[in-house]
Coordinates of C-alpha atoms in Angstrom, one line a residue:
X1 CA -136.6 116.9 -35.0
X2 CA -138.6 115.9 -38.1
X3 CA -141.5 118.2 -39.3
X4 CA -145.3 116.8 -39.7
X5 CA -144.8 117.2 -43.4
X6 CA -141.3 115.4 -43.7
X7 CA -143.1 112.5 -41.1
X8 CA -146.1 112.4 -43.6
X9 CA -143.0 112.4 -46.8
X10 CA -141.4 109.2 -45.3
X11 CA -144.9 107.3 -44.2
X12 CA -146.3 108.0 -47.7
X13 CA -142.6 106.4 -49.6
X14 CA -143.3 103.3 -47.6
X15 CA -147.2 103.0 -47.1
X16 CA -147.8 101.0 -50.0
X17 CA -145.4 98.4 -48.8
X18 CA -147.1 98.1 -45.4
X19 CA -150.4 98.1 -46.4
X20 CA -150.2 94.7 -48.5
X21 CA -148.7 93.1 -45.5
X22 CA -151.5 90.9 -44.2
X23 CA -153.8 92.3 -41.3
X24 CA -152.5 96.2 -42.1
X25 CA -155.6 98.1 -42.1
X26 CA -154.0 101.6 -42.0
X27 CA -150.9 103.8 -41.9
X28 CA -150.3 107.1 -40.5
X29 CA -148.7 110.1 -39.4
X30 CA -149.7 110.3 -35.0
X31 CA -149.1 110.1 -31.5
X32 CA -147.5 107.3 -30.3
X33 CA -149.6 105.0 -27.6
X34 CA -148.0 103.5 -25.0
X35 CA -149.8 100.8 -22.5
X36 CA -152.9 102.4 -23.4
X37 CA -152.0 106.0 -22.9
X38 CA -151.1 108.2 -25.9
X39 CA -147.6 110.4 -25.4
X40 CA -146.6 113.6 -26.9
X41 CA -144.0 112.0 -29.2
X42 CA -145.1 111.8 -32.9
X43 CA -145.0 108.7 -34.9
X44 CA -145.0 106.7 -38.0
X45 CA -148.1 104.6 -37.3
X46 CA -149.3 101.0 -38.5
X47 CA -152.9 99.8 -38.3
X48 CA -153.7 96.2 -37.6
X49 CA -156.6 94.0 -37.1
X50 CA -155.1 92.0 -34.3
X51 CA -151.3 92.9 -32.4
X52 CA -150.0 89.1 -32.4
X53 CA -147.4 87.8 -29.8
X54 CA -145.2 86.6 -32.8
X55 CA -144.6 88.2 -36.1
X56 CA -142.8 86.0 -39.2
X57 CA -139.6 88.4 -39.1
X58 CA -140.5 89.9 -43.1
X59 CA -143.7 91.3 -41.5
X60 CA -143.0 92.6 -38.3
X61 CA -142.5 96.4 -38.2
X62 CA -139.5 98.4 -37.2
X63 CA -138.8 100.4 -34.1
X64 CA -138.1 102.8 -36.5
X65 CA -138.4 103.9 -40.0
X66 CA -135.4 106.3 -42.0
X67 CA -134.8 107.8 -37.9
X68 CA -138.3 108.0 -37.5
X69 CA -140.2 106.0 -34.8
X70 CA -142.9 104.0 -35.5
X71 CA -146.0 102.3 -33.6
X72 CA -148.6 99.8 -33.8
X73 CA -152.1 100.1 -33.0
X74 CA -155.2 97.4 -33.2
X75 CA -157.8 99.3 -35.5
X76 CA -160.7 97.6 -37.5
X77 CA -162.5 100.3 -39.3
X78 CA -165.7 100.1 -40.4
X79 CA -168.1 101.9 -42.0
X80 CA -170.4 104.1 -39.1
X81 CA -174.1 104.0 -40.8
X82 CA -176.9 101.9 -39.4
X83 CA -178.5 98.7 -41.3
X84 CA -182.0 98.3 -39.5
X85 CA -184.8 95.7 -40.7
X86 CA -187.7 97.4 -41.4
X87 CA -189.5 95.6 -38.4
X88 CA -187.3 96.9 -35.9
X89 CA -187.6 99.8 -33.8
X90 CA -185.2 102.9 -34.1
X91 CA -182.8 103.1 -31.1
X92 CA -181.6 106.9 -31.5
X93 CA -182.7 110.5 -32.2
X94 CA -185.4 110.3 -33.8
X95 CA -186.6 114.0 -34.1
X96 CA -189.0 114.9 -37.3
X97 CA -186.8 118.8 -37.0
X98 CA -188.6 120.6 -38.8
X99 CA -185.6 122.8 -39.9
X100 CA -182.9 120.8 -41.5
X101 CA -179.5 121.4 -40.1
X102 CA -176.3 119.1 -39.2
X103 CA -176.3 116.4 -36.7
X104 CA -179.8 114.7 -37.3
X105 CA -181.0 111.5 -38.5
X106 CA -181.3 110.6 -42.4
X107 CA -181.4 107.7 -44.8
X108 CA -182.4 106.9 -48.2
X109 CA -186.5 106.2 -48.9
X110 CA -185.1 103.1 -50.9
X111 CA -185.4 99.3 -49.0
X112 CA -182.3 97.5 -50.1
X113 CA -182.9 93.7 -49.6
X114 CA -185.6 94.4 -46.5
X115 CA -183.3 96.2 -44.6
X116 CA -183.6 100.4 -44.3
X117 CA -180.2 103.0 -43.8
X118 CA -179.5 105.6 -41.0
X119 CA -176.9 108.2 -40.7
X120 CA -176.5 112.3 -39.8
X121 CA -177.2 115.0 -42.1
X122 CA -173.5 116.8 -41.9
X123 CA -174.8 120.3 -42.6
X124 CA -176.2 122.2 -45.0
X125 CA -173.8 123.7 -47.7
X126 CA -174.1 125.6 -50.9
X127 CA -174.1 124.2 -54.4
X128 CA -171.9 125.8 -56.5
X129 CA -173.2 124.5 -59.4
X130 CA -176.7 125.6 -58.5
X131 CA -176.3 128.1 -55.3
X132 CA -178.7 126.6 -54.1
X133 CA -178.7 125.3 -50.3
X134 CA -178.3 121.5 -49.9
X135 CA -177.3 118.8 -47.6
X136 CA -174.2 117.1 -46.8
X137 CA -173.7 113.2 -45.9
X138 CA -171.7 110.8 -46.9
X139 CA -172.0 108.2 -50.1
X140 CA -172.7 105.3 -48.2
X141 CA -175.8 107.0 -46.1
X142 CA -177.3 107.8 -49.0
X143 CA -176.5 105.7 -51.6
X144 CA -175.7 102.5 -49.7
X145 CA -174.7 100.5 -52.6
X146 CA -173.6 100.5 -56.4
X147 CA -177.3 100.3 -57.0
X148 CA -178.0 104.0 -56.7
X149 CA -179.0 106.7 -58.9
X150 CA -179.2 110.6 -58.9
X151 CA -182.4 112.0 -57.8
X152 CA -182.8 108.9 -55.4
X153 CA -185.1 110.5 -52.8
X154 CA -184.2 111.1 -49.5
X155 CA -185.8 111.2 -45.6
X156 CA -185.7 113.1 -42.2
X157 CA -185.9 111.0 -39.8
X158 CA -184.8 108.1 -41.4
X159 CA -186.7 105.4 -41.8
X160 CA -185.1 103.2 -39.1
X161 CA -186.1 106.4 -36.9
X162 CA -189.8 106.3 -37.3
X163 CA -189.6 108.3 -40.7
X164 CA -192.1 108.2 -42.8
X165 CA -192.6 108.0 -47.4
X166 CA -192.9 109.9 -48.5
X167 CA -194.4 112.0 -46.1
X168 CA -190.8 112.6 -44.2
X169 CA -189.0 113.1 -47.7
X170 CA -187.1 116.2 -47.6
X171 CA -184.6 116.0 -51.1
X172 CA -183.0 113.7 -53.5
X173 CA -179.1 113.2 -54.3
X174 CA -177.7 115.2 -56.4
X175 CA -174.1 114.0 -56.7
X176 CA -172.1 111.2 -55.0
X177 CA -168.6 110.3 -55.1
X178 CA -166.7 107.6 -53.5
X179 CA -162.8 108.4 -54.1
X180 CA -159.4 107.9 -52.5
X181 CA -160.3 111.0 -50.7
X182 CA -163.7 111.2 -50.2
X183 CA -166.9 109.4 -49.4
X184 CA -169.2 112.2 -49.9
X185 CA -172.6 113.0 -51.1
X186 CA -174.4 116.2 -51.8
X187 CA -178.5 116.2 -51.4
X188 CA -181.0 118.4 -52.9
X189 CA -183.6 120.3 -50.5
X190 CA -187.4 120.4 -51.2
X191 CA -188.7 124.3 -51.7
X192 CA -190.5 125.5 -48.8
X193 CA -188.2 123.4 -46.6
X194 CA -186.6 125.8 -44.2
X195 CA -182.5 125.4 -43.4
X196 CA -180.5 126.8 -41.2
X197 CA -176.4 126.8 -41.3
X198 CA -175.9 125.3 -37.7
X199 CA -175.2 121.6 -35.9
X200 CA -177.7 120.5 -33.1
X201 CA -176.2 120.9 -29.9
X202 CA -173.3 122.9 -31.5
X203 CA -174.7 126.1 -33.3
X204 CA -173.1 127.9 -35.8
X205 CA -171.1 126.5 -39.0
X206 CA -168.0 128.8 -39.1
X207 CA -166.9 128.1 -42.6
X208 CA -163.9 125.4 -42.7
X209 CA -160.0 125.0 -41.4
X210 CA -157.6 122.2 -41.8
X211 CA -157.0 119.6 -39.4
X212 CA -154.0 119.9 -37.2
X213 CA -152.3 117.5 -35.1
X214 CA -153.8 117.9 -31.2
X215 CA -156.4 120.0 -32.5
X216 CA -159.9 119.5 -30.0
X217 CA -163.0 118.8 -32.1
X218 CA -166.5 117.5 -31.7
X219 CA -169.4 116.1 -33.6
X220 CA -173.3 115.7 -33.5
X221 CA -174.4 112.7 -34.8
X222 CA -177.5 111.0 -34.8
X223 CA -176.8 108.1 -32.6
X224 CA -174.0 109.4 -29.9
X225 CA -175.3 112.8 -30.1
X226 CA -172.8 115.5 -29.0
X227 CA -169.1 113.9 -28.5
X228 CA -165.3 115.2 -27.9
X229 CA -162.1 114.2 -29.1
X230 CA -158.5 115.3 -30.4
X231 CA -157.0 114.8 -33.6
X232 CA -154.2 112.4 -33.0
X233 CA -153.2 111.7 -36.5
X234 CA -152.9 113.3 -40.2
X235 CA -152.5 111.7 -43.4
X236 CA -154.4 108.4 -42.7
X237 CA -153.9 105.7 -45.7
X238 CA -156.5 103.1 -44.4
X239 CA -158.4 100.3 -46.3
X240 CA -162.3 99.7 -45.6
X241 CA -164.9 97.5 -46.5
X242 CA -168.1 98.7 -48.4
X243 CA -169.6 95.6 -48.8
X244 CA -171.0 94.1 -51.9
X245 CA -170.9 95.7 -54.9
X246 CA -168.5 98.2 -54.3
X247 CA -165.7 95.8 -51.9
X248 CA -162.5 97.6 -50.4
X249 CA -162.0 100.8 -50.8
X250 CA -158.5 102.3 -49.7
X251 CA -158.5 106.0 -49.0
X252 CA -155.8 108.5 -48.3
X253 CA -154.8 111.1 -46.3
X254 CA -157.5 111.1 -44.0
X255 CA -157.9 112.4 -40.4
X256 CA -157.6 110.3 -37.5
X257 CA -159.5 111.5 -34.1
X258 CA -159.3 110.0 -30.8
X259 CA -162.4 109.9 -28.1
X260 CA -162.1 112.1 -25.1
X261 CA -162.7 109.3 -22.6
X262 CA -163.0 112.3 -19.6
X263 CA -166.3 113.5 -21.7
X264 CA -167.4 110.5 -23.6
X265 CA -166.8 106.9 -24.1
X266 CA -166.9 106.8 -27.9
X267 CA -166.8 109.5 -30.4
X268 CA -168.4 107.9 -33.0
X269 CA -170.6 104.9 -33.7
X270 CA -172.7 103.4 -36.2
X271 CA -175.3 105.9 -37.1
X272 CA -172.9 108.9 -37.2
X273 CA -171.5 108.8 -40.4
X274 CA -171.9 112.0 -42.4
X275 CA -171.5 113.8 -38.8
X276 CA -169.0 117.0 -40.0
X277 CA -166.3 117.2 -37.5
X278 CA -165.6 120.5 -36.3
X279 CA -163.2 122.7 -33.8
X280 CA -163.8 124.6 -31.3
X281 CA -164.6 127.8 -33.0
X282 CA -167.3 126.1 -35.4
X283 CA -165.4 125.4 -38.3
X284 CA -166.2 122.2 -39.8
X285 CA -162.5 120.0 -40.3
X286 CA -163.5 117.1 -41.7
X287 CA -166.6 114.5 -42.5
X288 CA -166.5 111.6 -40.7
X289 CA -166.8 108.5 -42.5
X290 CA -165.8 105.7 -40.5
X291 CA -164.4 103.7 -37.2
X292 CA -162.8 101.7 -34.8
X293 CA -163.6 101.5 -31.2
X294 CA -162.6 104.6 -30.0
X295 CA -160.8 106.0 -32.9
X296 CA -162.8 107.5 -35.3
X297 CA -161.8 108.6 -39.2
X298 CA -162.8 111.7 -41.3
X299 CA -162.4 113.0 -45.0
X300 CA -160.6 116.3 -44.7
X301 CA -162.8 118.9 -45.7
X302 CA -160.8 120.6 -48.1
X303 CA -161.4 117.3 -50.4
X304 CA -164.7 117.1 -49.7
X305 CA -165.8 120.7 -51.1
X306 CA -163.8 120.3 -54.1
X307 CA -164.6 116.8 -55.8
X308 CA -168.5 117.5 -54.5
X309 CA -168.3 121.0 -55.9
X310 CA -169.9 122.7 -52.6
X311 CA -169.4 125.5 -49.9
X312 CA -169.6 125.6 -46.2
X313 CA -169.7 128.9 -45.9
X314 CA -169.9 131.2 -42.2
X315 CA -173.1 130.4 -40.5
X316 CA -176.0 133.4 -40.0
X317 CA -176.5 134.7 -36.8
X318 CA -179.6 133.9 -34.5
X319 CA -180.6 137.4 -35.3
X320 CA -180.2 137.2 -38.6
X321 CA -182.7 134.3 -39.0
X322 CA -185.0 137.1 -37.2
X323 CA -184.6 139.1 -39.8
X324 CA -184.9 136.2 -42.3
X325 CA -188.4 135.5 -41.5
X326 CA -187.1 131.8 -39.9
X327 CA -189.7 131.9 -37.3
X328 CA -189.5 127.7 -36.9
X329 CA -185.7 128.2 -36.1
X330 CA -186.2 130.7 -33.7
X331 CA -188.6 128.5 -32.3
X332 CA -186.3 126.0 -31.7
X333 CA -183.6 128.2 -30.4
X334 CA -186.3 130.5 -28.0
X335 CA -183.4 130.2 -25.1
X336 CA -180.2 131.2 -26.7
X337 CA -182.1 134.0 -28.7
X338 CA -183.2 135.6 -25.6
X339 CA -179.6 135.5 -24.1
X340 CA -178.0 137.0 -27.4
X341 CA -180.9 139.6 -27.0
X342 CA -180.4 140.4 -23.5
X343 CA -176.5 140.3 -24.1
X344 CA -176.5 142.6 -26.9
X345 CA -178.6 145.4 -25.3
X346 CA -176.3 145.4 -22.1
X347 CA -173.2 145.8 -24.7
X348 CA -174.9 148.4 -26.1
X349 CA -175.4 150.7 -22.7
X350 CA -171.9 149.6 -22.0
X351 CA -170.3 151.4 -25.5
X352 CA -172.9 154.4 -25.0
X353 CA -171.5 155.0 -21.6
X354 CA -167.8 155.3 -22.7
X355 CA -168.5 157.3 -25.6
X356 CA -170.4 159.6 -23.3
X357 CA -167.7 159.9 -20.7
X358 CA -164.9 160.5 -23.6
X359 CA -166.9 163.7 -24.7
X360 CA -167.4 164.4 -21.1
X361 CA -163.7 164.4 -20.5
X362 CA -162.9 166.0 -23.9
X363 CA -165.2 168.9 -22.9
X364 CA -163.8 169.3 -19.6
X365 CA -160.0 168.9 -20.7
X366 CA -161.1 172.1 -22.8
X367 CA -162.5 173.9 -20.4
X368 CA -159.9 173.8 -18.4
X369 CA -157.2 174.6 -20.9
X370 CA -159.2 177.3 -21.6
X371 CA -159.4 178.9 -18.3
X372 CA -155.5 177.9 -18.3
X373 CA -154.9 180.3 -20.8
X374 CA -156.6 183.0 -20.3
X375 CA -156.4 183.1 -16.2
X376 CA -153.0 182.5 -15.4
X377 CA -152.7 184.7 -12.2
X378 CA -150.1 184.0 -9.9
X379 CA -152.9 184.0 -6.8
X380 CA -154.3 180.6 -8.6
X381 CA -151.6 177.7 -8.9
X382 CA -153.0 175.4 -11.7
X383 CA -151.4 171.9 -11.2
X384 CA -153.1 169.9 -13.8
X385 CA -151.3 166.7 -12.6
X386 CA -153.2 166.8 -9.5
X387 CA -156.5 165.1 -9.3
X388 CA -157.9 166.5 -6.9
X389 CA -157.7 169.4 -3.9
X390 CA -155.0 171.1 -4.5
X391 CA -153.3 174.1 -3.0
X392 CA -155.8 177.3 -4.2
X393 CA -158.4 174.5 -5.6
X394 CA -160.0 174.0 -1.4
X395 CA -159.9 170.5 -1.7
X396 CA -163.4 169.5 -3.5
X397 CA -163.9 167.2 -6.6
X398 CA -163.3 168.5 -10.1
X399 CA -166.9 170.3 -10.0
X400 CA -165.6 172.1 -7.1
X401 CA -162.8 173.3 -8.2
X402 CA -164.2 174.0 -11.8
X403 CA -166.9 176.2 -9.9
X404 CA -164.1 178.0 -7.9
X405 CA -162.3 178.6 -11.3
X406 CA -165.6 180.0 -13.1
X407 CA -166.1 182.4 -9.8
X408 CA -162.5 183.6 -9.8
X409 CA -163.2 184.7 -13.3
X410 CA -165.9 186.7 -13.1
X411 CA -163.8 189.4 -11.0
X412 CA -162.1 190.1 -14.3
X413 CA -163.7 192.8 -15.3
X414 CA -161.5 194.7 -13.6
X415 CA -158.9 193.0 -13.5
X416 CA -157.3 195.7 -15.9
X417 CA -157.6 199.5 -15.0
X418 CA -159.6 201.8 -17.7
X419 CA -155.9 203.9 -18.1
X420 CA -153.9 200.3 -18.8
X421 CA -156.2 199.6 -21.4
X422 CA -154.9 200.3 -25.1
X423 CA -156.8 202.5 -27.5
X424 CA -158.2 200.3 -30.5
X425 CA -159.4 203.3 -32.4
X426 CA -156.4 203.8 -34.7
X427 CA -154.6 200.7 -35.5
X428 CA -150.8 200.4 -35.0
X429 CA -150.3 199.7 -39.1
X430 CA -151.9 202.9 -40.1
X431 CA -148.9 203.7 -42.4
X432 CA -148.6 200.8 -44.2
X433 CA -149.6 200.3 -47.6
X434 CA -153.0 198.5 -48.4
X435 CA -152.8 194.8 -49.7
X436 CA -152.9 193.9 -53.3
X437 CA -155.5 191.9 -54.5
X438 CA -153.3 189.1 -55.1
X439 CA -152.0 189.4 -51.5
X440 CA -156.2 189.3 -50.0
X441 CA -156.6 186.1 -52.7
X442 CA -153.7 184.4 -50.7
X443 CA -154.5 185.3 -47.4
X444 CA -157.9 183.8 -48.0
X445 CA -156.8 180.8 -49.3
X446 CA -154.5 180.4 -46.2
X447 CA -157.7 181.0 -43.6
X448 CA -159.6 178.6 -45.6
X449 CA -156.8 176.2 -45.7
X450 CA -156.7 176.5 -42.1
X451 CA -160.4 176.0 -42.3
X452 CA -160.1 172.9 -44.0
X453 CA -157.8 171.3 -42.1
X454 CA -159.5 171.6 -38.7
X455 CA -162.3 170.5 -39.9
X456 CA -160.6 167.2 -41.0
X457 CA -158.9 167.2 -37.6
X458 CA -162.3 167.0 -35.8
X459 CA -163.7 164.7 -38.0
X460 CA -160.4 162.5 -37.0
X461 CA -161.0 163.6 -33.5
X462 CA -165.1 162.2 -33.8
X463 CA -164.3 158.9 -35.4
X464 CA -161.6 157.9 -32.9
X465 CA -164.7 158.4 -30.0
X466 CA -167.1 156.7 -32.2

């Protein structure tokens, strides 16, 4: 069987051919779809307006292509923002947030030809030219048109929302690019405009991974809100229409996600573009861009942070904005702060009680090798692989028993007759000769040697109980 990459090797050698077939809108690397239901088997995939019932013979496409097995699909895409005339009323989230973070609405303050722009604020990333904190979207939310310059300013809600200029503005663009990777756009944040590094409905940004094949995402965009879906392909050549000015625009190796129809009947409309697309764990895949019907398309990630020249970098912590001072976030997050609060504390109690009962069971293992060895009379059997009441223990707990022990003990005293004991007075090495002082300077060194290294074994000992 074929790997992804040698797949992705073969559709790449022929996608130029396919694609200036008429009606080809796309090619790439997926599952294959039969009656409606996608399989497990991977395919070479071609992307059509319309599937016709007859196919002049030079444009039809093979069951297979070099041993690889190929499908068709019905896909139109389209560009996902929302063209609204001014007079007419928004029809999605229209939240004035007053911390900026991904999934909300935005658009440029410029009218272009009485009509206004909407589409989601991706996230907020970190310019690496700057290091400063900005916003991501895509070029055609907030630049619309080849008509567009740098420092055109931008607004949250949009205006198709109910936002307002330029008392809603929140930043300006500060680069734009429109590639055969990317349609990306990097804005600028007012000061005193408070951020934080998570996606409504989603939380944290976990920095960024690469897009696999099955892999479960979602998004939060400004019209569909929170949505599920799969990656079903990789490499996605596919050719879309920006309109005037700027015409069709053919990118590559994009990512191709399919809606979750159990959670969700699309995963994208128009309105979400910008939306970043992430997994399961947070971390932001690609930025989508662009649709059909249920199938939705993304710039992988990877080429979005390079030609923009940003960073998506690991997300803060609810607590951490505590410490930050982001009292408007916290705000907005009340709930979930509370939990992580009351979560934490209990975690806490739980790691104080285990460290506790390791010294307790440290202290006890030494008390009883203690008595072990210096109370080994054959009156008191000492099993210490029995846990409990054993023969000469009578039966209690390991208090009981301990108590016992310590009684037993005490009757030492005279355990050894005054005439048995040895006279200490003189010492048995009364004839030998006294040590050099070389012979002292060694011995010392040895004790304090021995010193050293028990110290170094308890401090091994402390940092394994924590």
């Amino acid at each position: 069987m074929s790997s992804i990459a040698e797949l992705v090797a073969i559709k790449e050698r022929v996608e130029d051919e396919y694609l200036a077939r008429p009606g080809v809108t796309g090619i790439d690397v997926g599952y294959k779809v039969v009656g409606g239901v996608q399989t497990d088997e991977v395919a070479i995939r071609v992307h059509v307006e319309k599937k016709k019932a007859t196919v002049p013979k030079a444009q039809r496409v093979p069951a297979s292509i070099d041993g690889v097995a190929t499908d068709v699909l019905e896909r139109t895409y389209e560009l996902q923002v929302v063209r609204t005339p001014l007079t007419v009323s928004a029809q999605a989230d229209t939240t004035h947030y007053a911390t900026l973070q991904g999934g909300i609405s935005i658009g440029p303050s410029r009218a272009i030809g009485g009509f206004v722009y909407s589409g989601t604020l991706g996230a907020i990333v970190t310019d690496n030219v700057s290091g400063q904190k900005a916003a991501l979207t895509n070029f055609h939310v907030a630049c619309v048109d080849d008509g567009w310059s740098v420092g055109d300013r931008q607004v949250q809600p949009s205006r198709g929302d109910t936002g307002t200029v330029p008392g809603d503005e929140f930043g300006a663009i500060l680069r734009a690019v429109l590639s055969s990777h990317i349609d990306g756009a990097v804005l600028s944040i007012d000061a005193g405009r408070t951020t934080a590094g998570t996606v409504v409905d989603i939380g944290t940004v976990n920095g960024t991974k690469p897009a696999t094949l099955g892999m479960t995402v979602r998004k939060r965009g400004r019209t569909t809100g929170l949505t599920h879906g799969s990656v079903d392909g990789l490499s996605l050549t596919v050719n879309v229409d920006y309109g005037d000015g700027l015409g069709v625009h053919t990118l590559t190796d994009q990512v191709s996600i399919a809606t979750d129809t159990a959670q969700n009947p699309l995963f994208s409309a128009s309105g979400d573009s910008g939306s970043v697309i992430v997994d399961s764990t947070g971390a932001v895949v690609a930025l989508l861009f662009a649709g059909a019907g249920t199938s939705t398309v993304g710039n992988p990630i990877a080429s979005v942070l390079t030609e923009l020249d940003i960073a998506i970098p690991l997300g803060k912590s609810i607590i951490k904005d505590i410490k930050d001072g982001r009292k408007d976030f916290i705000k907005d997050k009340d709930k979930e702060l509370r939990k992580d609060i009351i979560k934490d504390k209990e975690l806490k109690k739980e790691i104080i009680k285990d460290k506790e009962l390791k010294k307790e069971l440290i202290i006890d293992g030494k008390r009883l090798k203690d008595i072990r060895d210096v109370f080994k009379g054959p009156d008191i059997p000492f099993d210490p692989r029995d846990p409990g009441g054993g023969p000469g223990f009578g039966g209690g707990g390991f208090s009981d028993r301990l108590a016992e022990l310590e009684g037993r003990l005490g009757s030492l005293e005279s355990f050894i007759s005054p005439e048995l004991r040895p006279d200490l007075t003189s010492s048995a090495f009364s004839a030998e000769e006294e040590l050099s002082t070389d012979e002292i300077a060694a011995l010392r060194a040895e004790a304090e040697r021995q010193v050293t290294d028990a110290a170094a074994a308890k401090s091994d000992l402390d940092n394994l109980l924590g």
